[in-house]
Short mmCIF file of C-alpha atoms in Angstrom, two decimals:
data_model
loop_
_atom_site.label_atom_id
_atom_site.label_comp_id
_atom_site.label_asym_id
_atom_site.label_seq_id
_atom_site.Cartn_x
_atom_site.Cartn_y
_atom_site.Cartn_z
CA UNK A 1 24.05 1.91 -3.87
CA UNK A 2 22.37 -1.41 -3.13
CA UNK A 3 18.95 -2.55 -1.97
CA UNK A 4 18.85 -4.76 1.11
CA UNK A 5 16.09 -6.31 3.18
CA UNK A 6 16.70 -7.49 6.73
CA UNK A 7 13.85 -9.09 8.62
CA UNK A 8 12.12 -12.08 10.10
CA UNK A 9 8.82 -13.81 9.44
CA UNK A 10 6.64 -16.75 10.42
CA UNK A 11 9.12 -18.87 8.42
CA UNK A 12 12.15 -17.86 10.47
CA UNK A 13 10.94 -16.86 13.94
CA UNK A 14 8.26 -17.97 16.43
CA UNK A 15 5.58 -15.56 17.62
CA UNK A 16 7.37 -14.84 20.90
CA UNK A 17 10.27 -13.35 18.88
CA UNK A 18 8.10 -11.62 16.25
CA UNK A 19 6.10 -9.78 18.90
CA UNK A 20 9.28 -8.29 20.38
CA UNK A 21 10.11 -6.75 17.01
CA UNK A 22 6.63 -5.61 16.03
CA UNK A 23 6.41 -1.89 15.20
CA UNK A 24 3.00 -0.31 15.66
CA UNK A 25 1.98 2.46 13.26
CA UNK A 26 2.25 5.06 16.04
CA UNK A 27 5.97 4.23 16.37
CA UNK A 28 6.71 4.05 12.65
CA UNK A 29 7.84 7.65 12.13
CA UNK A 30 10.25 7.38 15.05
CA UNK A 31 11.69 4.11 13.70
CA UNK A 32 12.10 5.44 10.15
CA UNK A 33 13.80 8.59 11.45
CA UNK A 34 16.12 6.50 13.63
CA UNK A 35 17.11 4.29 10.69
CA UNK A 36 17.65 7.25 8.35
CA UNK A 37 20.03 8.63 10.96
CA UNK A 38 22.54 5.83 10.37
CA UNK A 39 25.43 6.91 8.10
CA UNK A 40 25.04 4.18 5.45
CA UNK A 41 21.23 4.10 5.07
CA UNK A 42 19.90 6.39 2.32
CA UNK A 43 16.28 5.22 2.01
CA UNK A 44 14.15 2.99 4.23
CA UNK A 45 10.67 1.43 4.50
CA UNK A 46 9.23 -0.96 7.10
CA UNK A 47 6.64 -3.71 6.68
CA UNK A 48 5.29 -4.76 10.09
CA UNK A 49 2.46 -7.30 10.27
CA UNK A 50 1.51 -10.15 12.57
CA UNK A 51 3.67 -12.52 10.54
CA UNK A 52 6.64 -10.40 9.50
CA UNK A 53 8.87 -7.43 10.20
CA UNK A 54 10.96 -6.47 7.18
CA UNK A 55 13.17 -3.42 6.77
CA UNK A 56 13.92 -2.44 3.17
CA UNK A 57 16.80 -0.05 2.70
CA UNK A 58 18.98 1.55 0.06
CA UNK A 59 22.49 1.41 1.52
CA UNK A 60 25.64 3.18 0.40
CA UNK A 61 27.78 0.37 1.83
CA UNK A 62 26.06 -3.01 1.86
CA UNK A 63 27.91 -4.64 4.75
CA UNK A 64 27.83 -1.58 7.01
CA UNK A 65 24.19 -0.81 6.16
CA UNK A 66 23.11 -4.35 7.05
CA UNK A 67 25.02 -4.12 10.35
CA UNK A 68 23.21 -0.85 11.15
CA UNK A 69 19.78 -2.36 10.49
CA UNK A 70 20.64 -5.44 12.56
CA UNK A 71 21.81 -3.21 15.40
CA UNK A 72 18.50 -1.29 15.23
CA UNK A 73 16.53 -4.55 15.48
CA UNK A 74 18.63 -5.72 18.40
CA UNK A 75 17.87 -2.51 20.29
CA UNK A 76 14.20 -2.58 19.28
CA UNK A 77 13.63 -6.08 20.62
CA UNK A 78 16.11 -5.86 23.51
CA UNK A 79 17.77 -8.98 22.12
CA UNK A 80 21.48 -9.69 21.86
CA UNK A 81 22.87 -9.66 18.33
CA UNK A 82 24.08 -13.26 18.58
CA UNK A 83 20.64 -14.44 19.70
CA UNK A 84 18.76 -12.33 17.14
CA UNK A 85 20.80 -13.36 14.11
CA UNK A 86 19.50 -16.94 14.19
CA UNK A 87 16.02 -15.63 13.37
CA UNK A 88 16.91 -13.03 10.72
CA UNK A 89 17.13 -13.30 6.96
CA UNK A 90 19.17 -10.90 4.80
CA UNK A 91 18.57 -10.48 1.07
CA UNK A 92 20.45 -8.20 -1.32
CA UNK A 93 19.81 -6.56 -4.68
CA UNK A 94 17.74 -8.76 -7.00
CA UNK A 95 16.91 -11.21 -4.21
CA UNK A 96 15.55 -8.31 -2.13
CA UNK A 97 13.55 -7.03 -5.11
CA UNK A 98 12.09 -10.46 -5.81
CA UNK A 99 11.23 -10.99 -2.16
CA UNK A 100 9.16 -7.81 -1.90
CA UNK A 101 7.26 -8.73 -5.06
CA UNK A 102 6.56 -12.19 -3.63
CA UNK A 103 5.39 -10.64 -0.36
CA UNK A 104 3.05 -8.29 -2.22
CA UNK A 105 1.64 -11.20 -4.25
CA UNK A 106 0.92 -13.25 -1.11
CA UNK A 107 3.48 -15.94 -1.98
CA UNK A 108 5.42 -15.41 1.27
CA UNK A 109 2.30 -15.31 3.47
CA UNK A 110 1.40 -17.92 6.05
CA UNK A 111 -1.81 -18.30 4.05
CA UNK A 112 -0.78 -18.59 0.39
CA UNK A 113 -2.40 -15.90 -1.73
CA UNK A 114 -4.07 -14.01 1.15
CA UNK A 115 -5.28 -10.59 0.13
CA UNK A 116 -4.53 -8.42 3.17
CA UNK A 117 -0.79 -8.25 2.55
CA UNK A 118 -1.18 -6.19 -0.65
CA UNK A 119 -3.04 -3.52 1.32
CA UNK A 120 -0.28 -3.66 3.95
CA UNK A 121 2.41 -3.13 1.29
CA UNK A 122 0.44 -0.12 0.00
CA UNK A 123 0.25 1.26 3.54
CA UNK A 124 4.00 0.74 4.00
CA UNK A 125 4.67 2.72 0.81
CA UNK A 126 2.27 5.49 1.80
CA UNK A 127 3.68 5.89 5.31
CA UNK A 128 7.31 5.72 4.16
CA UNK A 129 6.50 8.55 1.73
CA UNK A 130 4.76 10.52 4.46
CA UNK A 131 7.67 10.20 6.88
CA UNK A 132 10.36 10.94 4.27
CA UNK A 133 11.85 7.45 4.21
CA UNK A 134 11.65 6.93 0.45
CA UNK A 135 13.90 8.09 -2.35
CA UNK A 136 13.93 7.23 -6.02
CA UNK A 137 14.85 3.54 -5.72
CA UNK A 138 12.49 2.35 -2.98
CA UNK A 139 9.64 4.47 -4.30
CA UNK A 140 9.95 2.74 -7.68
CA UNK A 141 10.42 -0.68 -6.06
CA UNK A 142 7.27 -0.44 -3.93
CA UNK A 143 5.25 0.81 -6.89
CA UNK A 144 6.53 -2.16 -8.90
CA UNK A 145 5.61 -4.51 -6.03
CA UNK A 146 2.09 -3.10 -5.82
CA UNK A 147 1.69 -3.51 -9.59
CA UNK A 148 2.98 -7.09 -9.31
CA UNK A 149 0.56 -7.89 -6.47
CA UNK A 150 -2.37 -6.59 -8.52
CA UNK A 151 -1.28 -8.51 -11.63
CA UNK A 152 -0.98 -11.79 -9.75
CA UNK A 153 -4.47 -11.42 -8.32
CA UNK A 154 -6.05 -10.36 -11.62
CA UNK A 155 -4.19 -12.72 -14.00
CA UNK A 156 -4.16 -15.87 -11.86
CA UNK A 157 -6.69 -17.52 -9.55
CA UNK A 158 -4.46 -17.46 -6.49
CA UNK A 159 -6.68 -14.92 -4.73
CA UNK A 160 -9.91 -16.77 -5.49
CA UNK A 161 -11.20 -18.50 -2.41
CA UNK A 162 -7.94 -17.89 -0.56
CA UNK A 163 -8.20 -18.27 3.17
CA UNK A 164 -7.04 -15.55 5.53
CA UNK A 165 -5.52 -15.61 9.01
CA UNK A 166 -9.03 -15.02 10.34
CA UNK A 167 -10.66 -17.81 8.34
CA UNK A 168 -7.84 -20.19 9.30
CA UNK A 169 -8.48 -19.33 12.96
CA UNK A 170 -12.18 -20.10 12.51
CA UNK A 171 -11.28 -23.41 10.81
CA UNK A 172 -9.01 -24.28 13.73
CA UNK A 173 -11.74 -23.35 16.22
CA UNK A 174 -14.28 -25.48 14.39
CA UNK A 175 -11.92 -28.45 14.39
CA UNK A 176 -11.57 -28.12 18.16
CA UNK A 177 -15.17 -27.24 19.05
CA UNK A 178 -16.85 -29.38 16.36
CA UNK A 179 -19.90 -27.11 16.18
CA UNK A 180 -20.60 -23.38 16.65
CA UNK A 181 -24.38 -23.70 16.83
CA UNK A 182 -24.62 -23.91 20.62
CA UNK A 183 -21.46 -22.02 21.45
CA UNK A 184 -21.20 -18.50 22.77
CA UNK A 185 -18.45 -16.80 20.78
CA UNK A 186 -16.81 -13.47 21.55
CA UNK A 187 -14.35 -11.39 19.55
CA UNK A 188 -12.14 -8.82 21.27
CA UNK A 189 -11.32 -6.17 18.69
CA UNK A 190 -13.24 -4.62 15.79
CA UNK A 191 -10.70 -4.17 13.00
CA UNK A 192 -10.36 -5.85 9.60
CA UNK A 193 -9.40 -9.21 11.06
CA UNK A 194 -12.37 -9.09 13.44
CA UNK A 195 -14.65 -8.35 10.48
CA UNK A 196 -13.33 -11.42 8.68
CA UNK A 197 -13.79 -13.48 11.85
CA UNK A 198 -17.47 -12.51 11.97
CA UNK A 199 -17.89 -13.28 8.28
CA UNK A 200 -16.44 -16.79 8.58
CA UNK A 201 -18.13 -17.56 11.91
CA UNK A 202 -21.53 -16.74 10.42
CA UNK A 203 -20.73 -18.91 7.41
CA UNK A 204 -19.91 -21.79 9.77
CA UNK A 205 -23.21 -21.48 11.63
CA UNK A 206 -22.32 -19.34 14.65
CA UNK A 207 -25.35 -17.44 15.93
CA UNK A 208 -24.29 -16.07 19.34
CA UNK A 209 -21.45 -13.58 18.70
CA UNK A 210 -20.37 -10.72 20.95
CA UNK A 211 -17.97 -7.96 19.87
CA UNK A 212 -15.89 -6.32 22.61
CA UNK A 213 -14.08 -3.14 21.67
CA UNK A 214 -12.79 0.08 23.22
CA UNK A 215 -14.48 2.21 20.53
CA UNK A 216 -18.20 1.56 20.41
CA UNK A 217 -18.44 3.54 17.18
CA UNK A 218 -16.03 1.19 15.45
CA UNK A 219 -17.83 -1.85 16.88
CA UNK A 220 -21.11 -0.49 15.54
CA UNK A 221 -19.55 0.08 12.11
CA UNK A 222 -18.51 -3.58 12.11
CA UNK A 223 -21.99 -4.71 13.14
CA UNK A 224 -23.54 -2.60 10.38
CA UNK A 225 -21.70 -4.70 7.81
CA UNK A 226 -23.71 -7.75 8.95
CA UNK A 227 -27.31 -6.52 9.21
CA UNK A 228 -28.59 -10.11 8.93
CA UNK A 229 -26.80 -11.09 12.16
CA UNK A 230 -27.70 -10.16 15.72
CA UNK A 231 -24.30 -9.18 17.05
CA UNK A 232 -24.00 -8.12 20.70
CA UNK A 233 -21.71 -5.14 21.32
CA UNK A 234 -19.91 -4.57 24.61
CA UNK A 235 -17.33 -1.98 25.76
CA UNK A 236 -13.83 -3.07 26.73
CA UNK A 237 -14.66 -2.47 30.38
CA UNK A 238 -16.97 -5.50 30.19
CA UNK A 239 -14.31 -7.75 28.61
CA UNK A 240 -13.85 -10.14 31.53
CA UNK A 241 -17.59 -10.42 32.10
CA UNK A 242 -18.02 -11.41 28.44
CA UNK A 243 -15.11 -13.88 28.61
CA UNK A 244 -16.60 -15.62 31.65
CA UNK A 245 -19.81 -16.36 29.72
CA UNK A 246 -18.12 -17.39 26.45
CA UNK A 247 -17.11 -20.80 25.20
CA UNK A 248 -14.80 -19.47 22.45
CA UNK A 249 -12.87 -16.19 22.47
CA UNK A 250 -10.95 -14.69 19.53
CA UNK A 251 -8.56 -11.81 20.24
CA UNK A 252 -7.55 -9.37 17.53
CA UNK A 253 -6.48 -6.02 18.95
CA UNK A 254 -3.53 -3.67 18.57
CA UNK A 255 -2.57 -3.92 22.25
CA UNK A 256 1.17 -4.09 22.81
CA UNK A 257 0.81 -6.08 26.05
CA UNK A 258 -1.39 -9.15 26.81
CA UNK A 259 -4.97 -8.34 27.76
CA UNK A 260 -5.76 -11.89 28.91
CA UNK A 261 -3.34 -13.60 31.30
CA UNK A 262 -3.29 -16.21 34.05
CA UNK A 263 -4.23 -13.87 36.89
CA UNK A 264 -7.30 -12.19 35.36
CA UNK A 265 -8.56 -15.44 33.85
CA UNK A 266 -8.22 -17.60 36.96
CA UNK A 267 -9.81 -14.84 39.05
CA UNK A 268 -12.79 -14.36 36.74
CA UNK A 269 -13.56 -17.90 35.53
CA UNK A 270 -15.43 -20.46 37.56
CA UNK A 271 -13.37 -23.65 38.11
CA UNK A 272 -15.49 -25.80 35.79
CA UNK A 273 -15.81 -23.35 32.92
CA UNK A 274 -14.26 -24.65 29.67
CA UNK A 275 -12.79 -21.94 27.45
CA UNK A 276 -10.96 -21.91 24.12
CA UNK A 277 -8.81 -18.89 23.26
CA UNK A 278 -7.68 -18.11 19.70
CA UNK A 279 -5.22 -15.23 19.59
CA UNK A 280 -4.43 -13.91 16.08
CA UNK A 281 -2.60 -10.78 17.24
CA UNK A 282 1.10 -9.95 17.22
CA UNK A 283 2.14 -8.80 19.78
CA UNK A 284 0.06 -11.48 21.49
CA UNK A 285 -3.15 -10.52 23.31
CA UNK A 286 -3.07 -13.75 25.33
CA UNK A 287 -0.07 -14.21 27.61
CA UNK A 288 2.08 -17.33 27.43
CA UNK A 289 1.35 -18.08 31.11
CA UNK A 290 -2.23 -19.02 30.16
CA UNK A 291 -0.86 -22.28 28.80
CA UNK A 292 -1.36 -25.00 31.36
CA UNK A 293 -4.43 -23.54 33.07
CA UNK A 294 -6.88 -26.39 33.55
CA UNK A 295 -10.05 -26.13 31.44
CA UNK A 296 -8.49 -23.53 29.07
CA UNK A 297 -7.14 -24.30 25.60
CA UNK A 298 -5.06 -21.48 24.12
CA UNK A 299 -3.89 -21.10 20.50
CA UNK A 300 -1.93 -18.37 18.67
CA UNK A 301 -1.06 -17.56 15.03
CA UNK A 302 1.72 -20.14 14.93
CA UNK A 303 -0.86 -22.86 15.65
CA UNK A 304 -2.53 -22.08 12.31
CA UNK A 305 0.26 -23.65 10.27
CA UNK A 306 -1.30 -27.10 10.22
CA UNK A 307 -4.61 -25.62 9.07
CA UNK A 308 -3.08 -23.71 6.17
CA UNK A 309 -0.84 -26.57 5.00
CA UNK A 310 -3.74 -28.01 2.98
CA UNK A 311 -4.28 -24.59 1.43
CA UNK A 312 -0.67 -24.55 0.21
CA UNK A 313 -0.92 -27.98 -1.38
CA UNK A 314 -4.07 -27.18 -3.32
CA UNK A 315 -2.77 -23.79 -4.52
CA UNK A 316 0.74 -24.78 -5.57
CA UNK A 317 -0.07 -24.71 -9.30
CA UNK A 318 -1.52 -21.20 -8.97
CA UNK A 319 1.63 -20.12 -7.17
CA UNK A 320 3.76 -21.39 -10.06
CA UNK A 321 1.72 -19.29 -12.50
CA UNK A 322 2.25 -16.29 -10.24
CA UNK A 323 6.02 -16.88 -10.16
CA UNK A 324 6.20 -16.38 -13.93
CA UNK A 325 4.44 -13.03 -13.71
CA UNK A 326 6.69 -11.92 -10.87
CA UNK A 327 9.82 -12.64 -12.89
CA UNK A 328 8.51 -10.26 -15.56
CA UNK A 329 8.07 -7.58 -12.91
CA UNK A 330 11.54 -8.24 -11.45
CA UNK A 331 13.02 -7.84 -14.94
CA UNK A 332 11.07 -4.61 -15.48
CA UNK A 333 12.54 -3.16 -12.29
CA UNK A 334 16.03 -4.37 -13.18
CA UNK A 335 15.83 -2.75 -16.62
CA UNK A 336 14.78 0.52 -15.05
CA UNK A 337 17.55 0.32 -12.45
CA UNK A 338 20.20 -0.50 -15.06
CA UNK A 339 19.07 2.41 -17.20
CA UNK A 340 19.23 4.67 -14.16
CA UNK A 341 22.84 3.71 -13.55
CA UNK A 342 23.81 4.49 -17.14
CA UNK A 343 21.97 7.82 -17.34
CA UNK A 344 24.76 10.06 -15.94
CA UNK A 345 27.40 8.62 -18.27
CA UNK A 346 25.12 8.67 -21.33
CA UNK A 347 24.01 12.21 -20.53
CA UNK A 348 27.59 13.39 -20.05
CA UNK A 349 28.72 11.68 -23.26
CA UNK A 350 25.86 13.19 -25.28
CA UNK A 351 26.55 16.65 -23.83
CA UNK A 352 30.24 16.41 -24.73
CA UNK A 353 29.63 15.12 -28.27
CA UNK A 354 26.89 17.69 -28.81
CA UNK A 355 29.31 20.44 -27.73
CA UNK A 356 31.87 19.20 -30.26
CA UNK A 357 29.20 19.07 -32.99
CA UNK A 358 28.12 22.65 -32.34
CA UNK A 359 31.70 23.94 -32.34
CA UNK A 360 32.59 22.20 -35.59
CA UNK A 361 29.30 23.23 -37.21
CA UNK A 362 29.93 26.87 -36.34
CA UNK A 363 33.43 26.70 -37.88
CA UNK A 364 32.11 25.06 -41.04
CA UNK A 365 29.28 27.59 -41.49
CA UNK A 366 31.66 30.53 -41.01
CA UNK A 367 33.91 29.18 -43.80
CA UNK A 368 30.98 28.63 -46.18
CA UNK A 369 29.92 32.25 -46.06
CA UNK A 370 26.83 33.99 -44.79
CA UNK A 371 24.61 33.54 -47.87
CA UNK A 372 25.28 29.81 -48.20
CA UNK A 373 25.11 29.23 -44.44
CA UNK A 374 21.68 30.87 -44.05
CA UNK A 375 20.27 28.97 -47.04
CA UNK A 376 21.53 25.52 -46.05
CA UNK A 377 21.97 25.77 -42.25
CA UNK A 378 18.91 23.61 -41.41
CA UNK A 379 20.09 20.86 -43.76
CA UNK A 380 23.63 20.90 -42.39
CA UNK A 381 22.30 21.05 -38.81
CA UNK A 382 20.10 18.00 -39.43
CA UNK A 383 22.99 16.19 -41.11
CA UNK A 384 25.36 16.67 -38.17
CA UNK A 385 22.70 15.76 -35.63
CA UNK A 386 21.89 12.61 -37.59
CA UNK A 387 25.55 11.55 -37.67
CA UNK A 388 25.92 12.08 -33.90
CA UNK A 389 22.72 10.17 -33.14
CA UNK A 390 23.70 7.26 -35.39
CA UNK A 391 27.13 6.99 -33.82
CA UNK A 392 25.81 7.14 -30.24
CA UNK A 393 22.74 4.95 -30.71
CA UNK A 394 24.31 1.49 -30.67
CA UNK A 395 26.71 2.08 -27.74
CA UNK A 396 23.81 3.47 -25.67
CA UNK A 397 21.54 0.53 -26.49
CA UNK A 398 24.26 -1.97 -25.63
CA UNK A 399 25.13 -0.14 -22.42
CA UNK A 400 21.52 -0.17 -21.20
CA UNK A 401 21.07 -3.82 -22.16
CA UNK A 402 24.22 -5.04 -20.37
CA UNK A 403 22.91 -7.37 -17.65
CA UNK A 404 26.17 -8.29 -15.93
CA UNK A 405 26.66 -5.69 -13.19
CA UNK A 406 30.46 -5.80 -13.21
CA UNK A 407 30.66 -5.78 -17.03
CA UNK A 408 28.35 -2.76 -17.12
CA UNK A 409 30.50 -0.94 -14.57
CA UNK A 410 33.61 -1.64 -16.67
CA UNK A 411 31.88 -0.30 -19.78
CA UNK A 412 30.84 2.85 -17.94
CA UNK A 413 34.35 3.35 -16.57
CA UNK A 414 35.87 2.85 -20.05
CA UNK A 415 33.56 5.42 -21.60
CA UNK A 416 34.27 7.90 -18.82
CA UNK A 417 38.02 7.43 -19.27
CA UNK A 418 38.10 7.42 -23.09
CA UNK A 419 35.99 10.55 -23.43
CA UNK A 420 37.26 12.21 -20.21
CA UNK A 421 33.70 12.59 -18.94
CA UNK A 422 32.73 14.42 -15.76
CA UNK A 423 29.94 12.46 -14.02
CA UNK A 424 27.62 14.07 -11.51
CA UNK A 425 26.74 12.05 -8.39
CA UNK A 426 23.70 9.92 -9.36
CA UNK A 427 21.87 10.03 -6.02
CA UNK A 428 22.80 13.50 -4.84
#
């Protein structure tokens, strides 16, 4: 068995590729079931966010399992394998383990140290459990990653004052608009990212903010979090009317197709109306064909990279501190995994030796006579157990501590051969 991760992120693929491979929560069960149906995939979990799609799997054959995951992604995005491969990364075993821990800690995020990704890793773990994607290895790995993410945020300062995708979008908007004080701002969507948009817009001096959302209840819940602000709430049916009166529009919805595009914008907007669009959704809420419309400036998540570059520079030292903690967590997982691999052999060896001890003890007690045997049986029993434990202790410690994978396999094979051990399938 091996752990593999196949995926793409803001580091390897532009937004127009990432949106093709985005998996919404409603489609997650179907995707996990599809992947588990492949012959070489034993366990599977999927992280899908605006900046990454990563499939973690326990595979019985590494090469064939990776091919199966790649084939799934090709079908998902309707992209040829040759075209898709240029955007994918593939990590195996310890590299896959380390990568998930880095993701959970925010070290692989577009915004270094951002906090939302830890919650997304927790959600991935929860949903993979719910839809029967997890087994022993991935369950332990995701728990280790969540622990690592919490440690990094509690034992370093990387999460303190960290910007988010939303705050980076507000920074970008401020750099383009100069001032929010006299600008009418609208936000389409009312989720977590929209809440952060409101928070940062208010901090930057925005006073005229409208929330457009399909669910008025959810929009009201968002507004209730900012009682000091006078937020205007509008239903989605009024979206274009709101856009036509706005100077700045942020989009953050779960729509799988663009909600703003050349046709509805050019029809609704007056010719002289200047509009800035900031789309932080993947799949994109603003269509690519909006680019080039006169009087409209359009930006997406990939345009935030320049904004967050300064964040990376100032937080590099914190990231180095986090790396040290993550190595401890990687080693903890590796120790557990190594011990798991040795358990069947150690268990079989102990069972065999214990059987020999009991047989020989019974022979010895029968020769000593009933009176002597009853009087001294506990002492003799303890003596024989002690000898067995002493003999087995050092080989077991050395076997568990063996870090070289091939050397450990050779040791296990030697023990199995020398003692003629019958080993049960570890992952049956």
